[in-house]
Amino acid sequence: LEASFNMTPTRWTNLKTKVNLAKQRLGPTIHEESKAITKDLKEFSFIINGLHEDISSAGLFDRTCDYDKALSLIDDFFERYNGLVDQAEDLKQLQELLESNVVDFTILTNCRLTLTHLKQTWKVIKEIRRKHSEWKSIRWQRVNIKQTVEETDHELEAIAALPNECQIWDIIYGIKKEIADIKSCLPIIEEIANPAMRTRHWKQLVRVSGGNTLIDNESLKTLTFGQLLELNLHSHIEEVKLIVQK
């Protein structure tokens, strides 16, 4: 046992020598492999940054975008994302072996989260816009004010329930403004429903709103809630009240 113990330093020295020789022999090969892997990592980094930039500039966050276009773009981006996931796992392991930091893989994770939140948001927006379209198509006299107030409150709750990331998007600001305009217009309906309202009052209201809509008895009967919103009377509530009270 003592002899074996005495041989240990020699064996350890021999082992270190073999390891060093192996490193010297394999050094050029390891270096070339490292260069190739680093190149692959840089190319992948360029690809995922491109995906992130394309998502950001696709108009998906804008209030002017429509649902069908948004959903089609989101699906296309998800397809690109899914094509990168498996490759990312392999490259992540290689990057760890090289102890390098060429690729920021959190960019890919953030792309997935953003696309998921976009899809969730656009589904909410679609339902809200569908309701608004229905309301705008009916005559203003037939609007159920109490029910519309309740439903717009529910819409705001649905928007507030979306992830925090979504709350700063233009599409959210846009839909909140649409809801605010509708809510502001409902008291106007109560004012102009006054039986004492005459055509001259309506013409005064149009002038106050800065519009050029021609108002007569016939057009008053067929005026829709959407057309009433377009008159923008809800931005001139005090003037409306004064005109109605005359």
CSV table of N, CA and C in Angstrom, one decimal, residues 43-140:
chain,number,residue,atom,x,y,z
A,43,GLU,N,-24.4,34.2,-37.1
A,43,GLU,CA,-25.5,34.1,-38.1
A,43,GLU,C,-26.8,34.0,-37.4
A,44,PHE,N,-26.9,33.1,-36.4
A,44,PHE,CA,-28.2,32.9,-35.7
A,44,PHE,C,-28.6,34.2,-35.0
A,45,SER,N,-27.6,34.9,-34.4
A,45,SER,CA,-27.9,36.1,-33.7
A,45,SER,C,-28.5,37.1,-34.7
A,46,PHE,N,-28.0,37.2,-35.9
A,46,PHE,CA,-28.5,38.1,-36.9
A,46,PHE,C,-29.9,37.7,-37.3
A,47,ILE,N,-30.2,36.4,-37.3
A,47,ILE,CA,-31.6,36.0,-37.7
A,47,ILE,C,-32.6,36.3,-36.7
A,48,ILE,N,-32.3,36.1,-35.4
A,48,ILE,CA,-33.3,36.3,-34.4
A,48,ILE,C,-33.5,37.8,-34.1
A,49,ASN,N,-32.4,38.6,-34.3
A,49,ASN,CA,-32.6,40.1,-34.2
A,49,ASN,C,-33.4,40.6,-35.4
A,50,GLY,N,-33.3,39.9,-36.6
A,50,GLY,CA,-34.1,40.3,-37.7
A,50,GLY,C,-35.6,40.0,-37.4
A,51,LEU,N,-35.8,38.8,-36.8
A,51,LEU,CA,-37.2,38.5,-36.5
A,51,LEU,C,-37.8,39.5,-35.5
A,52,HIS,N,-37.0,39.9,-34.5
A,52,HIS,CA,-37.5,40.9,-33.5
A,52,HIS,C,-37.8,42.2,-34.2
A,53,GLU,N,-36.9,42.6,-35.1
A,53,GLU,CA,-37.1,43.9,-35.8
A,53,GLU,C,-38.3,43.9,-36.7
A,54,ASP,N,-38.5,42.7,-37.4
A,54,ASP,CA,-39.7,42.6,-38.3
A,54,ASP,C,-41.0,42.6,-37.6
A,55,ILE,N,-41.0,42.0,-36.4
A,55,ILE,CA,-42.2,42.0,-35.6
A,55,ILE,C,-42.5,43.5,-35.1
A,56,SER,N,-41.5,44.2,-34.7
A,56,SER,CA,-41.6,45.5,-34.2
A,56,SER,C,-42.1,46.5,-35.3
A,57,SER,N,-41.7,46.3,-36.6
A,57,SER,CA,-42.0,47.2,-37.6
A,57,SER,C,-43.2,46.8,-38.5
A,58,ALA,N,-43.9,45.7,-38.2
A,58,ALA,CA,-44.9,45.1,-39.0
A,58,ALA,C,-46.3,45.9,-38.9
A,59,GLY,N,-46.4,46.8,-38.0
A,59,GLY,CA,-47.6,47.5,-37.8
A,59,GLY,C,-48.7,46.8,-37.0
A,60,LEU,N,-48.2,45.8,-36.3
A,60,LEU,CA,-49.1,45.0,-35.5
A,60,LEU,C,-49.6,45.7,-34.2
A,61,PHE,N,-48.8,46.7,-33.8
A,61,PHE,CA,-49.2,47.5,-32.6
A,61,PHE,C,-50.0,48.7,-32.9
A,62,ASP,N,-50.3,49.0,-34.2
A,62,ASP,CA,-50.9,50.2,-34.6
A,62,ASP,C,-52.4,50.1,-34.6
A,63,ARG,N,-53.1,51.1,-34.2
A,63,ARG,CA,-54.6,51.2,-34.2
A,63,ARG,C,-55.2,51.1,-35.6
A,64,THR,N,-54.4,51.4,-36.7
A,64,THR,CA,-54.9,51.4,-38.0
A,64,THR,C,-54.9,50.0,-38.7
A,65,CYS,N,-54.2,49.1,-38.0
A,65,CYS,CA,-54.2,47.7,-38.5
A,65,CYS,C,-55.5,47.0,-38.3
A,66,ASP,N,-55.9,46.1,-39.2
A,66,ASP,CA,-57.2,45.4,-39.0
A,66,ASP,C,-56.9,44.0,-38.6
A,67,TYR,N,-57.9,43.3,-38.0
A,67,TYR,CA,-57.7,42.0,-37.4
A,67,TYR,C,-57.2,41.0,-38.3
A,68,ASP,N,-57.8,40.8,-39.5
A,68,ASP,CA,-57.4,39.8,-40.4
A,68,ASP,C,-55.9,39.9,-40.8
A,69,LYS,N,-55.5,41.1,-41.1
A,69,LYS,CA,-54.1,41.3,-41.5
A,69,LYS,C,-53.2,41.0,-40.3
A,70,ALA,N,-53.6,41.5,-39.1
A,70,ALA,CA,-52.8,41.2,-37.9
A,70,ALA,C,-52.6,39.8,-37.6
A,71,LEU,N,-53.7,39.0,-37.7
A,71,LEU,CA,-53.7,37.6,-37.4
A,71,LEU,C,-52.8,36.8,-38.4
A,72,SER,N,-52.9,37.2,-39.7
A,72,SER,CA,-52.1,36.6,-40.7
A,72,SER,C,-50.6,36.8,-40.4
A,73,LEU,N,-50.2,38.1,-40.1
A,73,LEU,CA,-48.9,38.4,-39.8
A,73,LEU,C,-48.4,37.7,-38.5
A,74,ILE,N,-49.2,37.6,-37.5
A,74,ILE,CA,-48.8,36.9,-36.3
A,74,ILE,C,-48.5,35.4,-36.6
A,75,ASP,N,-49.4,34.8,-37.3
A,75,ASP,CA,-49.2,33.4,-37.7
A,75,ASP,C,-47.9,33.2,-38.5
A,76,ASP,N,-47.6,34.1,-39.4
A,76,ASP,CA,-46.4,34.0,-40.2
A,76,ASP,C,-45.1,34.1,-39.3
A,77,PHE,N,-45.2,35.1,-38.3
A,77,PHE,CA,-44.1,35.2,-37.4
A,77,PHE,C,-43.9,34.0,-36.5
A,78,PHE,N,-45.0,33.4,-36.0
A,78,PHE,CA,-45.0,32.2,-35.2
A,78,PHE,C,-44.3,31.1,-36.0
A,79,GLU,N,-44.6,31.0,-37.3
A,79,GLU,CA,-44.0,30.0,-38.1
A,79,GLU,C,-42.5,30.2,-38.1
A,80,ARG,N,-42.0,31.4,-38.3
A,80,ARG,CA,-40.6,31.7,-38.3
A,80,ARG,C,-40.0,31.4,-37.0
A,81,TYR,N,-40.7,31.7,-35.9
A,81,TYR,CA,-40.2,31.5,-34.5
A,81,TYR,C,-40.0,30.0,-34.3
A,82,ASN,N,-41.1,29.2,-34.6
A,82,ASN,CA,-41.0,27.7,-34.4
A,82,ASN,C,-39.9,27.1,-35.2
A,83,GLY,N,-39.5,27.6,-36.3
A,83,GLY,CA,-38.4,27.1,-37.1
A,83,GLY,C,-37.1,27.4,-36.5
A,84,LEU,N,-37.0,28.2,-35.5
A,84,LEU,CA,-35.7,28.6,-34.9
A,84,LEU,C,-35.5,27.9,-33.5
A,85,VAL,N,-36.6,27.4,-32.9
A,85,VAL,CA,-36.6,26.9,-31.6
A,85,VAL,C,-35.6,25.8,-31.4
A,86,ASP,N,-35.7,24.7,-32.2
A,86,ASP,CA,-34.8,23.6,-32.1
A,86,ASP,C,-33.4,24.0,-32.3
A,87,GLN,N,-33.1,24.8,-33.3
A,87,GLN,CA,-31.8,25.2,-33.6
A,87,GLN,C,-31.2,26.0,-32.4
A,88,ALA,N,-32.1,26.8,-31.8
A,88,ALA,CA,-31.6,27.6,-30.6
A,88,ALA,C,-31.1,26.7,-29.5
A,89,GLU,N,-31.8,25.6,-29.2
A,89,GLU,CA,-31.4,24.7,-28.1
A,89,GLU,C,-30.1,24.2,-28.4
A,90,ASP,N,-29.8,23.7,-29.6
A,90,ASP,CA,-28.5,23.2,-29.9
A,90,ASP,C,-27.4,24.2,-29.8
A,91,LEU,N,-27.6,25.4,-30.3
A,91,LEU,CA,-26.6,26.5,-30.3
A,91,LEU,C,-26.4,27.0,-28.9
A,92,LYS,N,-27.4,27.0,-28.1
A,92,LYS,CA,-27.3,27.4,-26.7
A,92,LYS,C,-26.3,26.5,-25.9
A,93,GLN,N,-26.4,25.2,-26.2
A,93,GLN,CA,-25.4,24.3,-25.5
A,93,GLN,C,-24.0,24.5,-26.0
A,94,LEU,N,-23.9,24.7,-27.3
A,94,LEU,CA,-22.5,25.0,-27.9
A,94,LEU,C,-21.9,26.3,-27.3
A,95,GLN,N,-22.8,27.3,-27.2
A,95,GLN,CA,-22.3,28.6,-26.7
A,95,GLN,C,-21.8,28.4,-25.2
A,96,GLU,N,-22.5,27.6,-24.5
A,96,GLU,CA,-22.1,27.3,-23.1
A,96,GLU,C,-20.8,26.6,-23.0
A,97,LEU,N,-20.6,25.7,-24.0
A,97,LEU,CA,-19.3,24.9,-24.0
A,97,LEU,C,-18.2,25.9,-24.3
A,98,LEU,N,-18.4,26.8,-25.2
A,98,LEU,CA,-17.4,27.8,-25.6
A,98,LEU,C,-17.2,28.9,-24.5
A,99,GLU,N,-18.2,28.9,-23.6
A,99,GLU,CA,-18.1,29.9,-22.5
A,99,GLU,C,-18.1,31.3,-23.2
A,100,SER,N,-18.9,31.5,-24.2
A,100,SER,CA,-19.0,32.7,-24.9
A,100,SER,C,-20.4,33.3,-24.8
A,101,ASN,N,-20.6,34.5,-25.3
A,101,ASN,CA,-21.9,35.2,-25.2
A,101,ASN,C,-22.3,35.9,-26.5
A,102,VAL,N,-22.2,35.2,-27.6
A,102,VAL,CA,-22.4,35.7,-28.9
A,102,VAL,C,-23.9,36.0,-29.1
A,103,VAL,N,-24.7,35.1,-28.7
A,103,VAL,CA,-26.2,35.2,-28.9
A,103,VAL,C,-26.9,35.5,-27.7
A,104,ASP,N,-27.8,36.5,-27.8
A,104,ASP,CA,-28.7,36.8,-26.6
A,104,ASP,C,-30.0,36.0,-26.9
A,105,PHE,N,-30.1,34.8,-26.3
A,105,PHE,CA,-31.3,34.0,-26.6
A,105,PHE,C,-32.6,34.5,-26.0
A,106,THR,N,-32.5,35.4,-25.1
A,106,THR,CA,-33.7,36.0,-24.5
A,106,THR,C,-34.5,36.8,-25.6
A,107,ILE,N,-33.8,37.2,-26.6
A,107,ILE,CA,-34.5,37.9,-27.7
A,107,ILE,C,-35.6,37.0,-28.3
A,108,LEU,N,-35.2,35.7,-28.5
A,108,LEU,CA,-36.2,34.7,-29.1
A,108,LEU,C,-37.3,34.5,-28.1
A,109,THR,N,-37.0,34.4,-26.8
A,109,THR,CA,-38.1,34.2,-25.8
A,109,THR,C,-39.0,35.4,-25.8
A,110,ASN,N,-38.4,36.6,-25.9
A,110,ASN,CA,-39.3,37.8,-25.9
A,110,ASN,C,-40.1,37.9,-27.2
A,111,CYS,N,-39.6,37.4,-28.3
A,111,CYS,CA,-40.4,37.3,-29.5
A,111,CYS,C,-41.7,36.5,-29.3
A,112,ARG,N,-41.5,35.3,-28.7
A,112,ARG,CA,-42.6,34.4,-28.4
A,112,ARG,C,-43.7,35.1,-27.5
A,113,LEU,N,-43.2,35.7,-26.5
A,113,LEU,CA,-44.1,36.4,-25.5
A,113,LEU,C,-44.9,37.5,-26.2
A,114,THR,N,-44.2,38.3,-27.0
A,114,THR,CA,-44.8,39.4,-27.7
A,114,THR,C,-45.9,38.9,-28.7
A,115,LEU,N,-45.6,37.9,-29.4
A,115,LEU,CA,-46.5,37.3,-30.4
A,115,LEU,C,-47.7,36.7,-29.7
A,116,THR,N,-47.5,36.1,-28.5
A,116,THR,CA,-48.6,35.5,-27.8
A,116,THR,C,-49.5,36.6,-27.2
A,117,HIS,N,-48.9,37.7,-26.7
A,117,HIS,CA,-49.7,38.8,-26.2
A,117,HIS,C,-50.4,39.6,-27.4
A,118,LEU,N,-49.8,39.7,-28.5
A,118,LEU,CA,-50.4,40.3,-29.7
A,118,LEU,C,-51.7,39.5,-30.1
A,119,LYS,N,-51.5,38.2,-30.1
A,119,LYS,CA,-52.7,37.4,-30.5
A,119,LYS,C,-53.8,37.6,-29.5
A,120,GLN,N,-53.5,37.5,-28.3
A,120,GLN,CA,-54.5,37.7,-27.2
A,120,GLN,C,-55.1,39.1,-27.3
A,121,THR,N,-54.3,40.1,-27.5
A,121,THR,CA,-54.9,41.5,-27.6
A,121,THR,C,-55.8,41.6,-28.8
A,122,TRP,N,-55.4,41.1,-30.0
A,122,TRP,CA,-56.2,41.3,-31.2
A,122,TRP,C,-57.5,40.5,-31.1
A,123,LYS,N,-57.6,39.5,-30.3
A,123,LYS,CA,-58.8,38.8,-30.2
A,123,LYS,C,-59.8,39.7,-29.3
A,124,VAL,N,-59.3,40.3,-28.3
A,124,VAL,CA,-60.1,41.3,-27.5
A,124,VAL,C,-60.5,42.4,-28.4
A,125,ILE,N,-59.6,43.0,-29.2
A,125,ILE,CA,-59.9,44.1,-30.1
A,125,ILE,C,-61.0,43.7,-31.1
A,126,LYS,N,-60.9,42.6,-31.6
A,126,LYS,CA,-61.9,42.1,-32.7
A,126,LYS,C,-63.3,42.1,-32.1
A,127,GLU,N,-63.4,41.6,-30.9
A,127,GLU,CA,-64.7,41.5,-30.3
A,127,GLU,C,-65.3,42.9,-29.9
A,128,ILE,N,-64.4,43.7,-29.4
A,128,ILE,CA,-64.9,45.1,-29.1
A,128,ILE,C,-65.3,45.8,-30.4
A,129,ARG,N,-64.5,45.7,-31.4
A,129,ARG,CA,-64.8,46.4,-32.7
A,129,ARG,C,-66.1,45.8,-33.3
A,130,ARG,N,-66.3,44.5,-33.1
A,130,ARG,CA,-67.6,43.9,-33.6
A,130,ARG,C,-68.8,44.6,-33.0
A,131,LYS,N,-68.7,44.7,-31.7
A,131,LYS,CA,-69.8,45.3,-30.9
A,131,LYS,C,-70.0,46.8,-31.4
A,132,HIS,N,-68.9,47.5,-31.5
A,132,HIS,CA,-69.0,48.9,-31.9
A,132,HIS,C,-69.6,49.1,-33.2
A,133,SER,N,-69.3,48.2,-34.1
A,133,SER,CA,-69.9,48.2,-35.5
A,133,SER,C,-71.4,48.0,-35.4
A,134,GLU,N,-71.8,47.1,-34.6
A,134,GLU,CA,-73.2,46.9,-34.4
A,134,GLU,C,-73.9,48.1,-33.9
A,135,TRP,N,-73.4,48.7,-32.9
A,135,TRP,CA,-74.0,49.9,-32.3
A,135,TRP,C,-74.0,51.0,-33.3
A,136,LYS,N,-73.0,51.2,-34.0
A,136,LYS,CA,-72.9,52.3,-35.0
A,136,LYS,C,-73.9,52.2,-36.1
A,137,SER,N,-74.4,51.0,-36.4
A,137,SER,CA,-75.3,50.7,-37.5
A,137,SER,C,-76.7,51.0,-37.2
A,138,ILE,N,-77.1,51.2,-35.9
A,138,ILE,CA,-78.5,51.4,-35.5
A,138,ILE,C,-78.7,52.9,-35.4
A,139,ARG,N,-80.0,53.3,-35.5
A,139,ARG,CA,-80.3,54.7,-35.4
A,139,ARG,C,-80.1,55.2,-33.9
A,140,TRP,N,-79.7,56.4,-33.8
A,140,TRP,CA,-79.3,56.9,-32.5
A,140,TRP,C,-80.4,56.8,-31.5
